Amino acid sequence: MTDYLFVPAHWVGQEGILTLLGQHIAYSGASLLLALAIGLPIGIRVGQTGRGTAVIAGVANSLRALPSLGLLVLLVVLLSPAFASDLAFLVPSLIVLIVLAVPPVMTGAYAGIAAVDPAVVDAARGMGMTDRAILFGVQLPCALPLILSGVRGGVLQIVSTATIAASVSLGGLGRLIIDGLAANDYGQMVAGAVMVALLVVVLDLLFVLLGRFVVSPGLTRAVRARRPIPSPAAISG
């Protein structure tokens, strides 16, 4: 069934795999940026003040429980009269993906900021640092592992769910699955599923590498064990 992927003609053209992959990444990237713009400020603010924790938990759980496909169809029906051309399908699809990505991004930012040792914040404030300087110089660097974890969860949620955009006539790798189902072409359906899975795995690995480069090893407990310094007796012996 994976023979579909090894036919060069299936990779090029407007309906080719490369074009669909680019569309999938574009939808996912736009959704992620908007989700970050919404989720990060809210999570950081609640983590700083401690107010609204119950609200964040309730909202996050509620958004996670929404049925993605049902919400997409509902939004298309409600919003399509207000837009022309593909925007009637693009806007609802982006809204659904943003709704899925905001909870992990928001809770990751909240958990990261809330987990910062208050003594560290007090010490920074005692040194005369402003609240803004404490946020960017102390809290965000310390919270970065959990923030990245939340963003990572949001990315994986978006990419794996963006296939539903094909059900409302948009592009992306979901087209392989939807079109393959309509034509009883199981090879095409498997190819779409494999490509989505590979994209998720690649992005997950990229986030792991990103974490190793931008997060302090002391925060992730990834400090390499240092070789013991030999004693003078061992050297002389």
PDB file of C-alpha atoms in Angstrom:
ATOM      1  CA  MET A   1       0.000   0.000   0.000  1.00  0.00           C
ATOM      2  CA  THR A   2       2.964   2.360   0.408  1.00  0.00           C
ATOM      3  CA  ASP A   3       3.776   2.105  -3.308  1.00  0.00           C
ATOM      4  CA  TYR A   4       1.951   5.419  -3.764  1.00  0.00           C
ATOM      5  CA  LEU A   5       4.866   7.236  -2.128  1.00  0.00           C
ATOM      6  CA  PHE A   6       7.412   5.788  -4.536  1.00  0.00           C
ATOM      7  CA  VAL A   7       5.741   7.052  -7.732  1.00  0.00           C
ATOM      8  CA  PRO A   8       7.537  10.298  -8.764  1.00  0.00           C
ATOM      9  CA  ALA A   9       4.418  11.684 -10.467  1.00  0.00           C
ATOM     10  CA  HIS A  10       2.588  11.728  -7.123  1.00  0.00           C
ATOM     11  CA  TRP A  11       5.075  14.203  -5.653  1.00  0.00           C
ATOM     12  CA  VAL A  12       4.779  17.052  -8.183  1.00  0.00           C
ATOM     13  CA  GLY A  13       2.025  19.315  -9.473  1.00  0.00           C
ATOM     14  CA  GLN A  14      -0.821  21.141  -7.741  1.00  0.00           C
ATOM     15  CA  GLU A  15      -2.112  17.914  -6.238  1.00  0.00           C
ATOM     16  CA  GLY A  16       1.372  16.530  -5.544  1.00  0.00           C
ATOM     17  CA  ILE A  17       2.601  15.472  -2.136  1.00  0.00           C
ATOM     18  CA  LEU A  18       5.138  18.303  -1.921  1.00  0.00           C
ATOM     19  CA  THR A  19       2.449  20.922  -2.597  1.00  0.00           C
ATOM     20  CA  LEU A  20       0.110  19.355  -0.059  1.00  0.00           C
ATOM     21  CA  LEU A  21       2.948  19.168   2.483  1.00  0.00           C
ATOM     22  CA  GLY A  22       3.654  22.877   2.016  1.00  0.00           C
ATOM     23  CA  GLN A  23      -0.012  23.705   2.512  1.00  0.00           C
ATOM     24  CA  HIS A  24      -0.153  21.563   5.635  1.00  0.00           C
ATOM     25  CA  ILE A  25       2.875  23.302   7.117  1.00  0.00           C
ATOM     26  CA  ALA A  26       1.477  26.728   6.194  1.00  0.00           C
ATOM     27  CA  TYR A  27      -1.867  26.082   7.915  1.00  0.00           C
ATOM     28  CA  SER A  28      -0.089  24.656  10.941  1.00  0.00           C
ATOM     29  CA  GLY A  29       2.396  27.526  11.174  1.00  0.00           C
ATOM     30  CA  ALA A  30      -0.280  30.216  10.951  1.00  0.00           C
ATOM     31  CA  SER A  31      -2.376  28.463  13.598  1.00  0.00           C
ATOM     32  CA  LEU A  32       0.611  28.093  15.920  1.00  0.00           C
ATOM     33  CA  LEU A  33       1.584  31.764  15.698  1.00  0.00           C
ATOM     34  CA  LEU A  34      -1.941  32.867  16.551  1.00  0.00           C
ATOM     35  CA  ALA A  35      -2.175  30.313  19.371  1.00  0.00           C
ATOM     36  CA  LEU A  36       1.115  31.613  20.816  1.00  0.00           C
ATOM     37  CA  ALA A  37      -0.149  35.196  20.620  1.00  0.00           C
ATOM     38  CA  ILE A  38      -3.212  34.179  22.637  1.00  0.00           C
ATOM     39  CA  GLY A  39      -1.960  31.486  25.000  1.00  0.00           C
ATOM     40  CA  LEU A  40       1.462  32.749  26.064  1.00  0.00           C
ATOM     41  CA  PRO A  41       0.437  36.168  27.463  1.00  0.00           C
ATOM     42  CA  ILE A  42      -2.500  34.668  29.356  1.00  0.00           C
ATOM     43  CA  GLY A  43      -0.449  31.822  30.809  1.00  0.00           C
ATOM     44  CA  ILE A  44       2.428  34.104  31.801  1.00  0.00           C
ATOM     45  CA  ARG A  45       0.130  36.641  33.422  1.00  0.00           C
ATOM     46  CA  VAL A  46      -1.749  34.037  35.457  1.00  0.00           C
ATOM     47  CA  GLY A  47       1.545  32.412  36.442  1.00  0.00           C
ATOM     48  CA  GLN A  48       2.852  35.754  37.704  1.00  0.00           C
ATOM     49  CA  THR A  49      -0.197  36.836  39.655  1.00  0.00           C
ATOM     50  CA  GLY A  50      -1.648  33.466  40.690  1.00  0.00           C
ATOM     51  CA  ARG A  51      -5.102  34.809  39.868  1.00  0.00           C
ATOM     52  CA  GLY A  52      -7.301  32.930  37.417  1.00  0.00           C
ATOM     53  CA  THR A  53      -5.713  29.504  37.897  1.00  0.00           C
ATOM     54  CA  ALA A  54      -9.084  27.785  38.181  1.00  0.00           C
ATOM     55  CA  VAL A  55     -10.317  29.640  35.100  1.00  0.00           C
ATOM     56  CA  ILE A  56      -7.305  28.521  33.058  1.00  0.00           C
ATOM     57  CA  ALA A  57      -7.819  24.909  34.122  1.00  0.00           C
ATOM     58  CA  GLY A  58     -11.511  25.025  33.294  1.00  0.00           C
ATOM     59  CA  VAL A  59     -11.026  26.711  29.925  1.00  0.00           C
ATOM     60  CA  ALA A  60      -8.212  24.353  28.942  1.00  0.00           C
ATOM     61  CA  ASN A  61     -10.239  21.271  29.809  1.00  0.00           C
ATOM     62  CA  SER A  62     -13.291  22.619  27.997  1.00  0.00           C
ATOM     63  CA  LEU A  63     -11.376  23.423  24.816  1.00  0.00           C
ATOM     64  CA  ARG A  64      -9.722  19.997  24.819  1.00  0.00           C
ATOM     65  CA  ALA A  65     -13.152  18.343  25.045  1.00  0.00           C
ATOM     66  CA  LEU A  66     -14.534  20.049  21.927  1.00  0.00           C
ATOM     67  CA  PRO A  67     -15.065  17.699  18.949  1.00  0.00           C
ATOM     68  CA  SER A  68     -12.770  19.067  16.239  1.00  0.00           C
ATOM     69  CA  LEU A  69     -14.686  17.926  13.170  1.00  0.00           C
ATOM     70  CA  GLY A  70     -18.073  18.911  14.588  1.00  0.00           C
ATOM     71  CA  LEU A  71     -16.752  22.365  15.531  1.00  0.00           C
ATOM     72  CA  LEU A  72     -15.244  22.792  12.061  1.00  0.00           C
ATOM     73  CA  VAL A  73     -18.509  21.980  10.291  1.00  0.00           C
ATOM     74  CA  LEU A  74     -20.444  24.299  12.607  1.00  0.00           C
ATOM     75  CA  LEU A  75     -18.042  27.197  12.004  1.00  0.00           C
ATOM     76  CA  VAL A  76     -18.130  26.680   8.236  1.00  0.00           C
ATOM     77  CA  VAL A  77     -21.927  26.864   8.302  1.00  0.00           C
ATOM     78  CA  LEU A  78     -21.923  29.970  10.503  1.00  0.00           C
ATOM     79  CA  LEU A  79     -19.017  31.891   8.967  1.00  0.00           C
ATOM     80  CA  SER A  80     -19.051  30.957   5.281  1.00  0.00           C
ATOM     81  CA  PRO A  81     -21.676  33.616   4.368  1.00  0.00           C
ATOM     82  CA  ALA A  82     -19.295  36.309   5.648  1.00  0.00           C
ATOM     83  CA  PHE A  83     -16.335  35.307   3.456  1.00  0.00           C
ATOM     84  CA  ALA A  84     -15.659  34.791  -0.204  1.00  0.00           C
ATOM     85  CA  SER A  85     -13.653  32.067  -1.956  1.00  0.00           C
ATOM     86  CA  ASP A  86     -11.460  29.775   0.144  1.00  0.00           C
ATOM     87  CA  LEU A  87     -11.582  32.084   3.163  1.00  0.00           C
ATOM     88  CA  ALA A  88     -14.981  30.573   3.940  1.00  0.00           C
ATOM     89  CA  PHE A  89     -13.134  27.332   4.738  1.00  0.00           C
ATOM     90  CA  LEU A  90      -9.704  28.626   5.741  1.00  0.00           C
ATOM     91  CA  VAL A  91     -10.884  30.856   8.601  1.00  0.00           C
ATOM     92  CA  PRO A  92     -12.984  28.143  10.339  1.00  0.00           C
ATOM     93  CA  SER A  93     -10.134  25.653   9.943  1.00  0.00           C
ATOM     94  CA  LEU A  94      -7.632  28.037  11.529  1.00  0.00           C
ATOM     95  CA  ILE A  95     -10.027  28.766  14.390  1.00  0.00           C
ATOM     96  CA  VAL A  96     -10.385  25.054  15.152  1.00  0.00           C
ATOM     97  CA  LEU A  97      -6.623  24.500  15.093  1.00  0.00           C
ATOM     98  CA  ILE A  98      -6.038  27.534  17.324  1.00  0.00           C
ATOM     99  CA  VAL A  99      -8.630  26.273  19.794  1.00  0.00           C
ATOM    100  CA  LEU A 100      -6.759  22.960  19.983  1.00  0.00           C
ATOM    101  CA  ALA A 101      -3.331  24.569  20.432  1.00  0.00           C
ATOM    102  CA  VAL A 102      -4.161  27.261  22.992  1.00  0.00           C
ATOM    103  CA  PRO A 103      -4.710  24.921  26.007  1.00  0.00           C
ATOM    104  CA  PRO A 104      -1.238  23.262  25.989  1.00  0.00           C
ATOM    105  CA  VAL A 105       0.495  26.556  25.182  1.00  0.00           C
ATOM    106  CA  MET A 106      -1.390  28.414  27.922  1.00  0.00           C
ATOM    107  CA  THR A 107      -0.991  25.758  30.602  1.00  0.00           C
ATOM    108  CA  GLY A 108       2.695  25.261  29.750  1.00  0.00           C
ATOM    109  CA  ALA A 109       3.383  28.982  30.163  1.00  0.00           C
ATOM    110  CA  TYR A 110       1.399  29.129  33.406  1.00  0.00           C
ATOM    111  CA  ALA A 111       3.080  26.055  34.883  1.00  0.00           C
ATOM    112  CA  GLY A 112       6.534  27.284  33.901  1.00  0.00           C
ATOM    113  CA  ILE A 113       6.148  30.734  35.456  1.00  0.00           C
ATOM    114  CA  ALA A 114       4.406  29.397  38.566  1.00  0.00           C
ATOM    115  CA  ALA A 115       7.193  26.855  39.115  1.00  0.00           C
ATOM    116  CA  VAL A 116       9.920  29.500  39.368  1.00  0.00           C
ATOM    117  CA  ASP A 117      11.303  29.624  42.918  1.00  0.00           C
ATOM    118  CA  PRO A 118       9.841  32.714  44.666  1.00  0.00           C
ATOM    119  CA  ALA A 119      13.153  33.193  46.466  1.00  0.00           C
ATOM    120  CA  VAL A 120      14.866  33.738  43.104  1.00  0.00           C
ATOM    121  CA  VAL A 121      12.279  36.356  42.133  1.00  0.00           C
ATOM    122  CA  ASP A 122      12.626  38.083  45.509  1.00  0.00           C
ATOM    123  CA  ALA A 123      16.414  38.131  45.146  1.00  0.00           C
ATOM    124  CA  ALA A 124      16.119  39.700  41.702  1.00  0.00           C
ATOM    125  CA  ARG A 125      13.692  42.303  43.021  1.00  0.00           C
ATOM    126  CA  GLY A 126      16.057  43.010  45.911  1.00  0.00           C
ATOM    127  CA  MET A 127      18.804  43.745  43.379  1.00  0.00           C
ATOM    128  CA  GLY A 128      16.618  46.513  41.949  1.00  0.00           C
ATOM    129  CA  MET A 129      15.343  44.713  38.871  1.00  0.00           C
ATOM    130  CA  THR A 130      12.028  45.903  37.461  1.00  0.00           C
ATOM    131  CA  ASP A 131       9.112  43.538  36.951  1.00  0.00           C
ATOM    132  CA  ARG A 132       9.801  43.522  33.212  1.00  0.00           C
ATOM    133  CA  ALA A 133      13.470  42.724  33.764  1.00  0.00           C
ATOM    134  CA  ILE A 134      12.558  39.942  36.198  1.00  0.00           C
ATOM    135  CA  LEU A 135      10.144  38.446  33.675  1.00  0.00           C
ATOM    136  CA  PHE A 136      12.580  38.382  30.765  1.00  0.00           C
ATOM    137  CA  GLY A 137      15.782  37.889  32.728  1.00  0.00           C
ATOM    138  CA  VAL A 138      14.697  35.435  35.422  1.00  0.00           C
ATOM    139  CA  GLN A 139      11.241  33.938  35.085  1.00  0.00           C
ATOM    140  CA  LEU A 140      11.082  33.178  31.360  1.00  0.00           C
ATOM    141  CA  PRO A 141      14.548  31.540  31.220  1.00  0.00           C
ATOM    142  CA  CYS A 142      13.666  29.371  34.228  1.00  0.00           C
ATOM    143  CA  ALA A 143      10.228  28.557  32.794  1.00  0.00           C
ATOM    144  CA  LEU A 144      11.536  27.789  29.303  1.00  0.00           C
ATOM    145  CA  PRO A 145      11.478  23.961  29.607  1.00  0.00           C
ATOM    146  CA  LEU A 146       7.790  23.881  30.503  1.00  0.00           C
ATOM    147  CA  ILE A 147       6.936  26.613  27.998  1.00  0.00           C
ATOM    148  CA  LEU A 148       8.625  24.660  25.211  1.00  0.00           C
ATOM    149  CA  SER A 149       6.838  21.530  26.345  1.00  0.00           C
ATOM    150  CA  GLY A 150       3.507  23.316  26.025  1.00  0.00           C
ATOM    151  CA  VAL A 151       4.365  24.721  22.596  1.00  0.00           C
ATOM    152  CA  ARG A 152       5.551  21.296  21.508  1.00  0.00           C
ATOM    153  CA  GLY A 153       2.229  19.781  22.561  1.00  0.00           C
ATOM    154  CA  GLY A 154       0.379  22.497  20.670  1.00  0.00           C
ATOM    155  CA  VAL A 155       2.404  21.906  17.505  1.00  0.00           C
ATOM    156  CA  LEU A 156       1.813  18.164  17.549  1.00  0.00           C
ATOM    157  CA  GLN A 157      -1.892  18.711  18.190  1.00  0.00           C
ATOM    158  CA  ILE A 158      -2.159  21.140  15.272  1.00  0.00           C
ATOM    159  CA  VAL A 159      -0.215  19.076  12.760  1.00  0.00           C
ATOM    160  CA  SER A 160      -2.028  15.847  13.523  1.00  0.00           C
ATOM    161  CA  THR A 161      -5.451  17.513  13.415  1.00  0.00           C
ATOM    162  CA  ALA A 162      -4.874  19.756  10.381  1.00  0.00           C
ATOM    163  CA  THR A 163      -5.882  16.803   8.211  1.00  0.00           C
ATOM    164  CA  ILE A 164      -9.519  17.662   8.929  1.00  0.00           C
ATOM    165  CA  ALA A 165      -9.112  20.814   6.813  1.00  0.00           C
ATOM    166  CA  ALA A 166      -9.385  18.560   3.768  1.00  0.00           C
ATOM    167  CA  SER A 167     -12.916  17.636   4.780  1.00  0.00           C
ATOM    168  CA  VAL A 168     -14.022  21.193   3.944  1.00  0.00           C
ATOM    169  CA  SER A 169     -12.238  21.343   0.578  1.00  0.00           C
ATOM    170  CA  LEU A 170      -8.910  22.793   1.740  1.00  0.00           C
ATOM    171  CA  GLY A 171      -5.501  21.375   0.897  1.00  0.00           C
ATOM    172  CA  GLY A 172      -2.884  19.759   3.072  1.00  0.00           C
ATOM    173  CA  LEU A 173      -1.911  16.156   3.578  1.00  0.00           C
ATOM    174  CA  GLY A 174      -5.459  15.356   4.591  1.00  0.00           C
ATOM    175  CA  ARG A 175      -6.374  15.576   0.905  1.00  0.00           C
ATOM    176  CA  LEU A 176      -4.570  12.288   0.341  1.00  0.00           C
ATOM    177  CA  ILE A 177      -6.745  10.620   2.959  1.00  0.00           C
ATOM    178  CA  ILE A 178     -10.049  12.208   1.890  1.00  0.00           C
ATOM    179  CA  ASP A 179      -9.470  11.740  -1.842  1.00  0.00           C
ATOM    180  CA  GLY A 180      -8.173   8.231  -1.325  1.00  0.00           C
ATOM    181  CA  LEU A 181     -11.272   7.349   0.691  1.00  0.00           C
ATOM    182  CA  ALA A 182     -13.548   8.750  -2.008  1.00  0.00           C
ATOM    183  CA  ALA A 183     -11.758   6.750  -4.725  1.00  0.00           C
ATOM    184  CA  ASN A 184     -11.259   3.598  -2.638  1.00  0.00           C
ATOM    185  CA  ASP A 185      -7.527   4.102  -3.165  1.00  0.00           C
ATOM    186  CA  TYR A 186      -6.122   2.646   0.038  1.00  0.00           C
ATOM    187  CA  GLY A 187      -2.551   3.255  -1.072  1.00  0.00           C
ATOM    188  CA  GLN A 188      -3.239   6.990  -1.262  1.00  0.00           C
ATOM    189  CA  MET A 189      -4.921   6.938   2.148  1.00  0.00           C
ATOM    190  CA  VAL A 190      -1.972   5.125   3.724  1.00  0.00           C
ATOM    191  CA  ALA A 191       0.426   7.561   2.051  1.00  0.00           C
ATOM    192  CA  GLY A 192      -1.416  10.502   3.630  1.00  0.00           C
ATOM    193  CA  ALA A 193      -1.373   8.890   7.064  1.00  0.00           C
ATOM    194  CA  VAL A 194       2.330   8.037   6.757  1.00  0.00           C
ATOM    195  CA  MET A 195       3.250  11.578   5.685  1.00  0.00           C
ATOM    196  CA  VAL A 196       1.358  13.135   8.594  1.00  0.00           C
ATOM    197  CA  ALA A 197       3.006  10.720  11.033  1.00  0.00           C
ATOM    198  CA  LEU A 198       6.465  11.457   9.614  1.00  0.00           C
ATOM    199  CA  LEU A 199       5.865  15.201   9.823  1.00  0.00           C
ATOM    200  CA  VAL A 200       4.839  14.865  13.471  1.00  0.00           C
ATOM    201  CA  VAL A 201       7.925  12.788  14.279  1.00  0.00           C
ATOM    202  CA  VAL A 202      10.265  15.244  12.520  1.00  0.00           C
ATOM    203  CA  LEU A 203       8.777  18.246  14.326  1.00  0.00           C
ATOM    204  CA  ASP A 204       8.943  16.422  17.648  1.00  0.00           C
ATOM    205  CA  LEU A 205      12.641  15.707  17.118  1.00  0.00           C
ATOM    206  CA  LEU A 206      13.249  19.339  16.149  1.00  0.00           C
ATOM    207  CA  PHE A 207      11.719  20.467  19.432  1.00  0.00           C
ATOM    208  CA  VAL A 208      13.932  18.056  21.339  1.00  0.00           C
ATOM    209  CA  LEU A 209      16.996  19.546  19.609  1.00  0.00           C
ATOM    210  CA  LEU A 210      15.731  23.080  20.177  1.00  0.00           C
ATOM    211  CA  GLY A 211      15.359  22.376  23.881  1.00  0.00           C
ATOM    212  CA  ARG A 212      18.943  21.180  24.094  1.00  0.00           C
ATOM    213  CA  PHE A 213      20.212  24.380  22.501  1.00  0.00           C
ATOM    214  CA  VAL A 214      18.099  27.046  24.214  1.00  0.00           C
ATOM    215  CA  VAL A 215      17.412  25.567  27.651  1.00  0.00           C
ATOM    216  CA  SER A 216      20.096  25.734  30.332  1.00  0.00           C
ATOM    217  CA  PRO A 217      21.496  22.255  31.034  1.00  0.00           C
ATOM    218  CA  GLY A 218      21.094  22.958  34.738  1.00  0.00           C
ATOM    219  CA  LEU A 219      17.329  23.294  34.286  1.00  0.00           C
ATOM    220  CA  THR A 220      16.960  20.028  32.404  1.00  0.00           C
ATOM    221  CA  ARG A 221      19.462  18.165  34.588  1.00  0.00           C
ATOM    222  CA  ALA A 222      21.355  17.301  31.449  1.00  0.00           C
ATOM    223  CA  VAL A 223      24.734  18.371  32.731  1.00  0.00           C
ATOM    224  CA  ARG A 224      27.302  15.901  31.561  1.00  0.00           C
ATOM    225  CA  ALA A 225      29.166  14.022  34.243  1.00  0.00           C
ATOM    226  CA  ARG A 226      32.640  15.443  34.546  1.00  0.00           C
ATOM    227  CA  ARG A 227      35.590  13.140  34.554  1.00  0.00           C
ATOM    228  CA  PRO A 228      37.187  12.950  38.031  1.00  0.00           C
ATOM    229  CA  ILE A 229      40.458  14.756  38.499  1.00  0.00           C
ATOM    230  CA  PRO A 230      43.194  12.204  39.245  1.00  0.00           C
ATOM    231  CA  SER A 231      44.850  12.518  42.626  1.00  0.00           C
ATOM    232  CA  PRO A 232      48.600  13.273  42.980  1.00  0.00           C
ATOM    233  CA  ALA A 233      49.133   9.747  44.349  1.00  0.00           C
ATOM    234  CA  ALA A 234      47.568   8.197  41.291  1.00  0.00           C
ATOM    235  CA  ILE A 235      49.703  10.358  38.993  1.00  0.00           C
ATOM    236  CA  SER A 236      52.924   9.514  40.810  1.00  0.00           C
ATOM    237  CA  GLY A 237      52.009   5.824  40.987  1.00  0.00           C
TER     238      GLY A 237
END
